[in-house]
mmCIF file of C-alpha atoms and ligand atoms in Angstrom:
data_model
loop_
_atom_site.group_PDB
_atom_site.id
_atom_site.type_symbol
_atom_site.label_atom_id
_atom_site.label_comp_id
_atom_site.label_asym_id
_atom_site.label_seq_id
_atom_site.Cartn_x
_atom_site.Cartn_y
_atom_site.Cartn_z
ATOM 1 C CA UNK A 1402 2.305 89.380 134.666
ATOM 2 C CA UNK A 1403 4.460 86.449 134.169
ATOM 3 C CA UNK A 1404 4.148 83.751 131.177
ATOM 4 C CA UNK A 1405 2.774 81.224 133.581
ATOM 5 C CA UNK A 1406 -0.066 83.584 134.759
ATOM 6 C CA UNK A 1407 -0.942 84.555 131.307
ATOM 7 C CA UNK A 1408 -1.170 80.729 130.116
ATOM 8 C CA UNK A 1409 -3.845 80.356 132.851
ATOM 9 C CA UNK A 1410 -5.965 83.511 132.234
ATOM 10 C CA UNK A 1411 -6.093 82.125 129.156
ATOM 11 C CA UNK A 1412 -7.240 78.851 129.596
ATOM 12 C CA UNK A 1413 -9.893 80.544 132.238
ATOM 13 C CA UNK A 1414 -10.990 82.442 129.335
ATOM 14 C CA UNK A 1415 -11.137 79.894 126.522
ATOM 15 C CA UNK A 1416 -12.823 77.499 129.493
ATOM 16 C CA UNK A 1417 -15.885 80.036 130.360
ATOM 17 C CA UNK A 1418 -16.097 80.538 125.929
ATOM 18 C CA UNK A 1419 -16.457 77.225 125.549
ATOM 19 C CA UNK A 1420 -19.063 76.301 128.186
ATOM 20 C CA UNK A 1421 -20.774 79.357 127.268
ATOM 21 C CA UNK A 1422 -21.095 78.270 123.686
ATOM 22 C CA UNK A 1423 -21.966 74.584 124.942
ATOM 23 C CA UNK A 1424 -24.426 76.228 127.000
ATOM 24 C CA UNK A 1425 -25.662 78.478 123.756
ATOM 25 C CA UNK A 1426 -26.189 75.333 121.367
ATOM 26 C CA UNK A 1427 -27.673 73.217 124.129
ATOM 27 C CA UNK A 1428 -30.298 72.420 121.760
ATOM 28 C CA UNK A 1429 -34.231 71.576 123.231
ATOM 29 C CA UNK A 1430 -36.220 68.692 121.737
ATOM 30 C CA UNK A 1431 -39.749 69.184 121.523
ATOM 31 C CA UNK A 1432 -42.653 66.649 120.979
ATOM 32 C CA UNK A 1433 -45.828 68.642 120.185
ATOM 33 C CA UNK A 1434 -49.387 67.942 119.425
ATOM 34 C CA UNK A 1435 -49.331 71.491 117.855
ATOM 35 C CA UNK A 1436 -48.874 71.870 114.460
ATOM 36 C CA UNK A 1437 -45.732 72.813 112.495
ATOM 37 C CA UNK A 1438 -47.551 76.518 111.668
ATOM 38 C CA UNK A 1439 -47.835 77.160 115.236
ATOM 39 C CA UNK A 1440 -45.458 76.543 116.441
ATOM 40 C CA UNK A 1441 -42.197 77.186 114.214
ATOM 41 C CA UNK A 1442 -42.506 80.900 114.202
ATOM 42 C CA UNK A 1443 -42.052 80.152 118.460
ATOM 43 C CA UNK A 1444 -39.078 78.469 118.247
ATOM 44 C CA UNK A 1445 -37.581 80.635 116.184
ATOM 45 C CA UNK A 1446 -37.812 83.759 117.834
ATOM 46 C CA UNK A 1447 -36.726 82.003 121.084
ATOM 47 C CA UNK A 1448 -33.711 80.887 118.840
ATOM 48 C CA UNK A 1449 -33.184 84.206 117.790
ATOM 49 C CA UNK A 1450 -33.220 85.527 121.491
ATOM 50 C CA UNK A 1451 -31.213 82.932 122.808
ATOM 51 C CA UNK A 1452 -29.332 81.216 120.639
ATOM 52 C CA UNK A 1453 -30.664 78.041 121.926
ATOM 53 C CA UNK A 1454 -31.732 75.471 118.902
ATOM 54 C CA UNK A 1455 -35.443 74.193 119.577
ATOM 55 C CA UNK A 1456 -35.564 70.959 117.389
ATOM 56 C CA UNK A 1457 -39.061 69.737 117.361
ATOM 57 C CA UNK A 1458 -41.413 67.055 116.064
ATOM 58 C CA UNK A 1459 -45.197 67.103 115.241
ATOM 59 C CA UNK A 1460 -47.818 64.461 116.007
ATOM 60 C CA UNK A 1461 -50.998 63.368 117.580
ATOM 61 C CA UNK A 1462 -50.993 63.521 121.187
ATOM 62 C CA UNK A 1463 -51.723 59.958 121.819
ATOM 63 C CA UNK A 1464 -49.111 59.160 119.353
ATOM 64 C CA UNK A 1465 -46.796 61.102 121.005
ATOM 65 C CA UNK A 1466 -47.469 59.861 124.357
ATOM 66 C CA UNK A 1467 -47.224 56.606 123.099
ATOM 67 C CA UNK A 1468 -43.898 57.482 121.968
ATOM 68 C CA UNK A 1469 -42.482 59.065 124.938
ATOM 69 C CA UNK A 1470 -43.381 55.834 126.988
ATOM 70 C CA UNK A 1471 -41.249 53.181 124.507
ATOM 71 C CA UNK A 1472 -38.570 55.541 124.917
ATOM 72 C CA UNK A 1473 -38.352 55.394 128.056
ATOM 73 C CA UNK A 1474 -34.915 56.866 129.235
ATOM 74 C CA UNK A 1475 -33.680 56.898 125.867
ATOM 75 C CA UNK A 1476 -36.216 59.768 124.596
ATOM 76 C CA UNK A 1477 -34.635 62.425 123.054
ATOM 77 C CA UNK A 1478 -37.427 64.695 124.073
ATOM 78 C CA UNK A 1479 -37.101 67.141 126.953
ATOM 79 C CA UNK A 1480 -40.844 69.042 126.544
ATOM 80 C CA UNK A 1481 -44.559 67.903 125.476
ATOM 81 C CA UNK A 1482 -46.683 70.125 124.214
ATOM 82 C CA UNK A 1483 -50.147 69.573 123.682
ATOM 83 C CA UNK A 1484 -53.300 70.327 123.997
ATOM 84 C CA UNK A 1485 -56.262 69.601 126.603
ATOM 85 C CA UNK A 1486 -55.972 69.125 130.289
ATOM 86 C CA UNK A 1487 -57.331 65.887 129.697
ATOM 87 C CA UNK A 1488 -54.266 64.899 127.550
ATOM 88 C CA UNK A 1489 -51.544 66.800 129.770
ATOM 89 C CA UNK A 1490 -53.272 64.953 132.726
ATOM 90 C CA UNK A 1491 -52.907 60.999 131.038
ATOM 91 C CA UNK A 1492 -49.179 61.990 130.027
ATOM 92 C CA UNK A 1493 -48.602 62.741 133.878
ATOM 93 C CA UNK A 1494 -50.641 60.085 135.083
ATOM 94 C CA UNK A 1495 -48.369 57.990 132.597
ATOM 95 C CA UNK A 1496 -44.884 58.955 134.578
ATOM 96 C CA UNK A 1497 -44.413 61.034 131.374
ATOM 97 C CA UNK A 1498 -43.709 64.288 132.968
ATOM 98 C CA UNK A 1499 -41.479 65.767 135.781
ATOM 99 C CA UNK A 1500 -42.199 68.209 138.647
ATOM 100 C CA UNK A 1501 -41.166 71.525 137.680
ATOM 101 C CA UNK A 1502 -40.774 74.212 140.791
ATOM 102 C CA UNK A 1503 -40.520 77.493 138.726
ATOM 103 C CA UNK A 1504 -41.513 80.679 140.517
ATOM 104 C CA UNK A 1505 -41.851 82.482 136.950
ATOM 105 C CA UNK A 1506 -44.641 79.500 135.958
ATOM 106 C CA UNK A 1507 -45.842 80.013 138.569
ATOM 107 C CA UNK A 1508 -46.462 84.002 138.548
ATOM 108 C CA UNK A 1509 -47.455 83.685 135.083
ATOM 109 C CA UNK A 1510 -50.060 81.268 134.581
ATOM 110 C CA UNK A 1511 -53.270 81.197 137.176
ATOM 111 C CA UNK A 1512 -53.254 77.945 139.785
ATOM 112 C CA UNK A 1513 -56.199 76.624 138.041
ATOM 113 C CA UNK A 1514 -54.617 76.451 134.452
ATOM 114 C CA UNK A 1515 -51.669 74.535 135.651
ATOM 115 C CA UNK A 1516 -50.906 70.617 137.618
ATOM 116 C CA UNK A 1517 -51.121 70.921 141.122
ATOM 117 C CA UNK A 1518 -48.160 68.949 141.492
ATOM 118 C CA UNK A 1519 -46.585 71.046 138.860
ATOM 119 C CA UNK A 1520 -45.903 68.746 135.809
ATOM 120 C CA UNK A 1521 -47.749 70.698 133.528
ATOM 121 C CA UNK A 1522 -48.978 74.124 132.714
ATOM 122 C CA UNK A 1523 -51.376 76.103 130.589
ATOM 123 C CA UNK A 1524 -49.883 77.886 127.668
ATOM 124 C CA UNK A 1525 -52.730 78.970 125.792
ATOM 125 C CA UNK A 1526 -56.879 78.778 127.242
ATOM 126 C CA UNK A 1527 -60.142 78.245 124.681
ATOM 127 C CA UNK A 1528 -62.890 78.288 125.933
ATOM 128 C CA UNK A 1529 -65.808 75.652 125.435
ATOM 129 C CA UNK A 1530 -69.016 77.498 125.101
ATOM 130 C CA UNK A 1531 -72.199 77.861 123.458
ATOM 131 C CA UNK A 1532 -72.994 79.168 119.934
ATOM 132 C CA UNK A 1533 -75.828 80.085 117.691
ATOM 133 C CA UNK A 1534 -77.621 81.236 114.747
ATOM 134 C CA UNK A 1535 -78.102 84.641 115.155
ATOM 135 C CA UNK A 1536 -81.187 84.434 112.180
ATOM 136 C CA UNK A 1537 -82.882 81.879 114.746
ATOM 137 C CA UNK A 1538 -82.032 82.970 118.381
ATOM 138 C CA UNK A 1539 -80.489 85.744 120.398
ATOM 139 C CA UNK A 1540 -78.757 85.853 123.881
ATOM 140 C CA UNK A 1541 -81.596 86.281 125.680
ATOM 141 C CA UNK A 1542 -82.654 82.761 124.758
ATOM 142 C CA UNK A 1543 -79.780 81.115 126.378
ATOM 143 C CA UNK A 1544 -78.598 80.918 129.538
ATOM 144 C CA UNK A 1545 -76.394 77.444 130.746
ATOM 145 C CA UNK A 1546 -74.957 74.048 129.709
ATOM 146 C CA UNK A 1547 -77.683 72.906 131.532
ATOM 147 C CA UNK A 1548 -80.522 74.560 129.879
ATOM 148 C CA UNK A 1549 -79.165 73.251 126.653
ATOM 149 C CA UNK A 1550 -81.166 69.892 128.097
ATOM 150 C CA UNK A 1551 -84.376 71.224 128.689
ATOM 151 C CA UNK A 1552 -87.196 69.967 126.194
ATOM 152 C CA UNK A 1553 -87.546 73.372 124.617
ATOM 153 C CA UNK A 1554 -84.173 72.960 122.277
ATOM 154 C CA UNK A 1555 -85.533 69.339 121.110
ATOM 155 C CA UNK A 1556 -84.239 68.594 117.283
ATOM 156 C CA UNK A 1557 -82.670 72.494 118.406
ATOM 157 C CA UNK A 1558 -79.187 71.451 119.055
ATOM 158 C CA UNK A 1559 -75.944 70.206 117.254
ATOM 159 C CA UNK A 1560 -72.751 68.439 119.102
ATOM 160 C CA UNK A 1561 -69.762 67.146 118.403
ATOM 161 C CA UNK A 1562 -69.090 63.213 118.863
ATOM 162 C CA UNK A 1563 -68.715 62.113 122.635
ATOM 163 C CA UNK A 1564 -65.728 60.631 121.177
ATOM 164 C CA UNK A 1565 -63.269 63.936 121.377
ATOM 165 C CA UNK A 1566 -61.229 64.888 124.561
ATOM 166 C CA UNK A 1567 -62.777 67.901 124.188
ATOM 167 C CA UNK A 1568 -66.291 67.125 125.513
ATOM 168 C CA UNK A 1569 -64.746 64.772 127.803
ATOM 169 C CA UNK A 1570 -62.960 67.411 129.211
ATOM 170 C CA UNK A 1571 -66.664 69.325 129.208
ATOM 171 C CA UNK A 1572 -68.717 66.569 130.950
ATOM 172 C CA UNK A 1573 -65.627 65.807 133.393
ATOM 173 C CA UNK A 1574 -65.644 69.478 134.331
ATOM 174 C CA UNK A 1575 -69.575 68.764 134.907
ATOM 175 C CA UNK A 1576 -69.431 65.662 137.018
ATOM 176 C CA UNK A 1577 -66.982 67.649 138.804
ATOM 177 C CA UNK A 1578 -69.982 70.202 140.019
ATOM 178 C CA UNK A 1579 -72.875 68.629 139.905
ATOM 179 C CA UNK A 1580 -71.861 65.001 140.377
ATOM 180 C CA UNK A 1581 -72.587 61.998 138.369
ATOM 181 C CA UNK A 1582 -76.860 61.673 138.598
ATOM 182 C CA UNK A 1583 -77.663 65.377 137.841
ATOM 183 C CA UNK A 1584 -74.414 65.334 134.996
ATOM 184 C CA UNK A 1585 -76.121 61.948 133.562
ATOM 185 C CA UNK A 1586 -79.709 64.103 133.464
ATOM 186 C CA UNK A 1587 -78.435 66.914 131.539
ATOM 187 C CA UNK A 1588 -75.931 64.798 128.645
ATOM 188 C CA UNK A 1589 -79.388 62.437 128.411
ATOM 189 C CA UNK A 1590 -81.297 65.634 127.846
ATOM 190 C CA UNK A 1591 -78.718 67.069 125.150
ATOM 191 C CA UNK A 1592 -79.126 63.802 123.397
ATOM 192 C CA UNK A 1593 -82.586 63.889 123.348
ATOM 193 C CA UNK A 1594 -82.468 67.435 121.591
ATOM 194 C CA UNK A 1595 -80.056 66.229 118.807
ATOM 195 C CA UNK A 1596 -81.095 67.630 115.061
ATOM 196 C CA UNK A 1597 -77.966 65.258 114.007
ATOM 197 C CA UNK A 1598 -76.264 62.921 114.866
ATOM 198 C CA UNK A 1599 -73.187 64.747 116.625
ATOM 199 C CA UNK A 1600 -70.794 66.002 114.212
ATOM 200 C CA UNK A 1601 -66.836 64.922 113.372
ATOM 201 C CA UNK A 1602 -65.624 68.202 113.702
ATOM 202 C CA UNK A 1603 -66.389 71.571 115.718
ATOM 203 C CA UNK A 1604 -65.960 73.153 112.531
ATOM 204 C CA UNK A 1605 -69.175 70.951 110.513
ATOM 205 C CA UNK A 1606 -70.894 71.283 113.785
ATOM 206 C CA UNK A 1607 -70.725 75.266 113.449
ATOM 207 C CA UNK A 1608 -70.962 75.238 109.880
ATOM 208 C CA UNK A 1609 -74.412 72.839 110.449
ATOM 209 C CA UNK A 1610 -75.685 75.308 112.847
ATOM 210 C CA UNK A 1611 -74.825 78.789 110.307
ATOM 211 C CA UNK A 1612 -76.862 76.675 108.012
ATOM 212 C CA UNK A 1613 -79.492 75.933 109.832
ATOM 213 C CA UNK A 1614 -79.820 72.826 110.285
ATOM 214 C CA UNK A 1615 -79.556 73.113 114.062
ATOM 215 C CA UNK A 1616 -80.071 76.560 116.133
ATOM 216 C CA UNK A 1617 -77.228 76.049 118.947
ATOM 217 C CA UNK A 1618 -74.338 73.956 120.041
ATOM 218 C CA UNK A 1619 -70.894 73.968 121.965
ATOM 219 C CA UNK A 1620 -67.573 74.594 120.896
ATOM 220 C CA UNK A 1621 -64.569 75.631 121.365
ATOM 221 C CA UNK A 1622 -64.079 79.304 120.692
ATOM 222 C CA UNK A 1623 -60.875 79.435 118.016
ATOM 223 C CA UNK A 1624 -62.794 77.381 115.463
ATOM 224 C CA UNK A 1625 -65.342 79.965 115.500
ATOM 225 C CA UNK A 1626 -62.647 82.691 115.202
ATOM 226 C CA UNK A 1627 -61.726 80.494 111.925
ATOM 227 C CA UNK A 1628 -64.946 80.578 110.455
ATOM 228 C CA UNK A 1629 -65.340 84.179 111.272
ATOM 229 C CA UNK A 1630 -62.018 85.176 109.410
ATOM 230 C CA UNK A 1631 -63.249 83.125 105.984
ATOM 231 C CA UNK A 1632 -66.850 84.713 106.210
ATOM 232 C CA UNK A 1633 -66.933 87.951 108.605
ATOM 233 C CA UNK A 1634 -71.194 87.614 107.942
ATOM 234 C CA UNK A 1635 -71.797 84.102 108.831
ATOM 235 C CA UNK A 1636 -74.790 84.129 111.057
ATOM 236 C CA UNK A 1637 -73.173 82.891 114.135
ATOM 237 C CA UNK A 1638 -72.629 84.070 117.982
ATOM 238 C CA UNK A 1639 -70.601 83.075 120.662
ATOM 239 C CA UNK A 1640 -72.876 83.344 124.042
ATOM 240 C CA UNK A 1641 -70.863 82.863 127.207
ATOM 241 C CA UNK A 1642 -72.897 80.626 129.771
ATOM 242 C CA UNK A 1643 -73.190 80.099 133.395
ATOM 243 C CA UNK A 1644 -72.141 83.883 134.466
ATOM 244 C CA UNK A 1645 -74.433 83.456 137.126
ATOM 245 C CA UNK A 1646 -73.003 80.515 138.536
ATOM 246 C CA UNK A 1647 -69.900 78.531 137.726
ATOM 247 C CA UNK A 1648 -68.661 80.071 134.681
ATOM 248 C CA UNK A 1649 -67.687 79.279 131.010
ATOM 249 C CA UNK A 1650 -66.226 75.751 130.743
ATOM 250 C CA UNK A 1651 -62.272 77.065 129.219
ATOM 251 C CA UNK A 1652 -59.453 74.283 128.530
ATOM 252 C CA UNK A 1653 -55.845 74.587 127.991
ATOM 253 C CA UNK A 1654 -52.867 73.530 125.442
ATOM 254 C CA UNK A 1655 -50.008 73.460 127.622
ATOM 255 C CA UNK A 1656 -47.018 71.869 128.598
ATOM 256 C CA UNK A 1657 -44.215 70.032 130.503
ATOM 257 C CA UNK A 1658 -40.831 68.852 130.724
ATOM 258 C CA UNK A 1659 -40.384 64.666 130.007
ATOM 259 C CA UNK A 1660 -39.709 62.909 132.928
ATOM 260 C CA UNK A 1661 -36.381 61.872 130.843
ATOM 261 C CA UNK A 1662 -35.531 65.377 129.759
ATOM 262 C CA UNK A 1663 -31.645 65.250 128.590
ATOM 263 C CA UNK A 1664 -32.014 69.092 128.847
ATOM 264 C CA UNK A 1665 -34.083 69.662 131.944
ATOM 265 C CA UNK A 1666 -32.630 73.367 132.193
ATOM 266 C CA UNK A 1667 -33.383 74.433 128.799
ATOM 267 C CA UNK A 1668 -36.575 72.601 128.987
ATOM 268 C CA UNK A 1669 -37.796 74.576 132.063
ATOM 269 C CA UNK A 1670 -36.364 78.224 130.316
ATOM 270 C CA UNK A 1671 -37.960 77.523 126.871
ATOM 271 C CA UNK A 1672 -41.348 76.952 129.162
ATOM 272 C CA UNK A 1673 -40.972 79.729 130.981
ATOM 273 C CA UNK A 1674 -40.781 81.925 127.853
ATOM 274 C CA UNK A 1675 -43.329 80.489 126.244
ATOM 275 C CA UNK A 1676 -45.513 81.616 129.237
ATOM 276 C CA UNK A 1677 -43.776 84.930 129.098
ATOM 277 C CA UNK A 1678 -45.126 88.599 128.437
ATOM 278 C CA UNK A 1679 -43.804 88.171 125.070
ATOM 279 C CA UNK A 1680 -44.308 85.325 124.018
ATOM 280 C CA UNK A 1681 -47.659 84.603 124.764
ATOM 281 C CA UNK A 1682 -49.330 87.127 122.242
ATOM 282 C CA UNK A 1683 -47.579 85.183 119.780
ATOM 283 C CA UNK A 1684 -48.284 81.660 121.066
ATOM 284 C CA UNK A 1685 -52.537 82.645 121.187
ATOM 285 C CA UNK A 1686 -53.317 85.140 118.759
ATOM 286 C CA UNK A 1687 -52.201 82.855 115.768
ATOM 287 C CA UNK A 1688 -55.142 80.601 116.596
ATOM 288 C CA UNK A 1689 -57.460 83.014 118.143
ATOM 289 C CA UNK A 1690 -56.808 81.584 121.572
ATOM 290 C CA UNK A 1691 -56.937 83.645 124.922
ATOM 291 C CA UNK A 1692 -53.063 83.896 126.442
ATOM 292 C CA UNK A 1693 -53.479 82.061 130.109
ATOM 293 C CA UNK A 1694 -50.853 84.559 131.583
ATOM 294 C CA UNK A 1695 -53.240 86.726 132.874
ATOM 295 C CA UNK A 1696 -50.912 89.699 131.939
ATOM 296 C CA UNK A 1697 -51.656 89.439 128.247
ATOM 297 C CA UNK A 1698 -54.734 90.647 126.684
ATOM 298 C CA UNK A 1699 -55.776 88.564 123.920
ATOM 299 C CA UNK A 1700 -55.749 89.411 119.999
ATOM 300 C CA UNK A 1701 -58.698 92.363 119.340
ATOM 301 C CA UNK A 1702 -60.850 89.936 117.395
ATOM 302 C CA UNK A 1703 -60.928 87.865 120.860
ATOM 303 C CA UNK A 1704 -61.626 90.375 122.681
ATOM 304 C CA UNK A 1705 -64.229 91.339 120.707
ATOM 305 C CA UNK A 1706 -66.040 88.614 121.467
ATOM 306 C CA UNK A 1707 -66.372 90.109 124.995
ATOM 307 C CA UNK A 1708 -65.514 89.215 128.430
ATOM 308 C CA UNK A 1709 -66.458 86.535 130.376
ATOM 309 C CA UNK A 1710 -66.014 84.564 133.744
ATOM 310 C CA UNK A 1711 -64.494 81.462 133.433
ATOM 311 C CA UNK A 1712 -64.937 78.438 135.239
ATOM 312 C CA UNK A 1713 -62.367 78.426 138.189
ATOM 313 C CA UNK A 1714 -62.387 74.836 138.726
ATOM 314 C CA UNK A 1715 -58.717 73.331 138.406
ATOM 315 C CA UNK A 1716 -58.655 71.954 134.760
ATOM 316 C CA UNK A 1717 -56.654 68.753 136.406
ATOM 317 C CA UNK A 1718 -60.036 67.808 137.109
ATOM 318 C CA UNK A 1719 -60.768 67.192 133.103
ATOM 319 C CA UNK A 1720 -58.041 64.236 133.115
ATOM 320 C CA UNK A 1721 -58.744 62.696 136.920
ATOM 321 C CA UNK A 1722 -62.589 62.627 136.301
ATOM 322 C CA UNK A 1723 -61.918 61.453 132.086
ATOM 323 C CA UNK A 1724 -62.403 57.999 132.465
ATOM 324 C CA UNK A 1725 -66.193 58.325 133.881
ATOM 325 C CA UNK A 1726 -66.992 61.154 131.643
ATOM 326 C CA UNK A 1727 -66.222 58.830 129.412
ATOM 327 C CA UNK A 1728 -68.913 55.946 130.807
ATOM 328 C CA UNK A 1729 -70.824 58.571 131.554
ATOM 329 C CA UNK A 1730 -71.303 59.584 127.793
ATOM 330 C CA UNK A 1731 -72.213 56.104 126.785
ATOM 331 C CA UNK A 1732 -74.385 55.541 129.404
ATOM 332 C CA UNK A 1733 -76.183 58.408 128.251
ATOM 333 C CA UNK A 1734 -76.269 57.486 124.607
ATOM 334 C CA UNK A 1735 -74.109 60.430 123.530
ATOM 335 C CA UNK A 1736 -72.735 59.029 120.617
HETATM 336 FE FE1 FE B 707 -59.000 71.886 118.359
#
């Protein structure tokens, strides 16, 4: 080989190490409405896999959304995470988020759990159901959302405030099946069955009910996992509702790449790990949440709680239906 020929083998070879390397420390940006605890121990491992740096900042989703809008173009985030369809469906409805086309998102998480135009997806599913004193009732007292309005649980049951996403994802997802009369009926009924008034917190709201001061009430299934772990006797059950019909009302944290994503490549590959075999165990079980690829099994105090059908409604329909849950609610007096 002569001099000349060497000299550009070289430079082929130094070329490829160096865009490799670029292509190594391409760092992603993250904005997530997931805490610091969560999701750290994430990041890292993908680090560790990859190489690739996830830098990452911690807020409140409407902070955050806030945030990405003033940006604008000069965001330095390329991925939201958050949680609630509701939320993932305002930051999309805000221009926040691109259309992804990913055929491993796509094989991974269910069509329901995920944007039907593909700007977001479910990383992790809780579901909303009922629980209860187990001193008080048992399963055979329940059955529905709906029953949960009938005069026989007056000064019975305990809710959160109206005020959350979280049961205006619930009541969306309700106006959604039954439409906006027979939805109104039921939210007047659970208001006439308060105990309380509703609670701050899922977490006082379970707490009120272990104490008594209510028998039954809905929330979201990882703050009862919580409460479980500090006090493995606390007289509480998780019931799963509506089997005969439409299901248990489940929500997502999810996420999507910024519609001003510097790194729109590393964006799409950190979101397609995070949906991943492998790294979904590790993005649910930390706080007790069921994986939404369908591959995974959840952690064995999940499953314990035993199976259920879900609610196969598109969870889009939490955001596009928010804004009358939301009238709705306050129509109905649900504080
Ligand atoms: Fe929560």
């Amino acid at each position: 080989m002569k001099c000349k020929q060497w000299l550009v083998l070289i430079a082929a070879v130094v070329a490829m190490w160096v865009s490799y390397s670029a292509l190594a420390s391409d760092e992603v940006v993250v904005y997530s409405a997931r805490n610091e605890q969560l999701i750290k121990p994430l990041f890292d491992a993908y680090t560790k896999e990859t190489g690739v740096e996830v830098k990452f900042v911690t807020g409140k989703a409407g902070s955050l959304m806030q945030r990405l809008k003033a940006e604008g173009e000069n965001t330095p985030a390329d991925l939201l995470i958050t949680v609630d369809a509701g939320n993932l469906w305002q930051a999309a409805n805000m221009g926040l988020l691109q259309t992804v086309l990913s055929e491993k998102l796509n094989q991974s998480i269910p069509e329901y759990l995920r944007d039907p135009e593909n700007r977001w997806f479910g990383l992790s599913v809780r579901a909303r159901t009922i629980v209860y004193n187990t001193d008080k009732l048992s399963d055979s007292d329940l059955s529905s959302y709906e029953d949960l309005a009938e005069p026989k649980w007056r000064g019975k049951l305990c809710l959160r405030t109206s005020k959350k996403v979280y049961n205006q994802s619930l009541v969306a997802m309700m106006i959604a099946e039954h439409g906006k009369p027979q939805t109104e009926s039921i939210v007047k009924g659970w208001v006439a069955n308060l105990a309380t008034k509703p609670f701050s917190s899922d977490t006082k709201m379970m707490q009120a009910i272990a104490a008594g001061q209510c028998d039954v009430g809905i929330g979201n299934t990882y703050y009862f996992g919580r409460l479980e772990d500090k006090d493995p006797t606390i007289p509480l059950k998780l019931f799963w509702p509506n089997q005969q019909g439409s299901g248990v009302h489940v929500n997502i944290s999810g996420g999507g790449v910024t519609q001003h994503a510097g790194n729109v490549k590393g964006a799409i590959a950190l979101l397609e790990w995070l949906a991943s075999e492998q790294a979904q165990n590790l993005f649910s079980d930390s706080n007790h949440e069921y994986p939404a690829n369908a591959a995974v099994k959840p952690s064995a105090q999940v499953a314990a709680w035993g199976a259920f059908k879900a609610n196969p409604l598109n969870v889009a329909k939490a955001g596009e239906l928010q804004v009358e849950a939301v009238k709705l609610m306050d129509r109905a007096g649900y504080k």
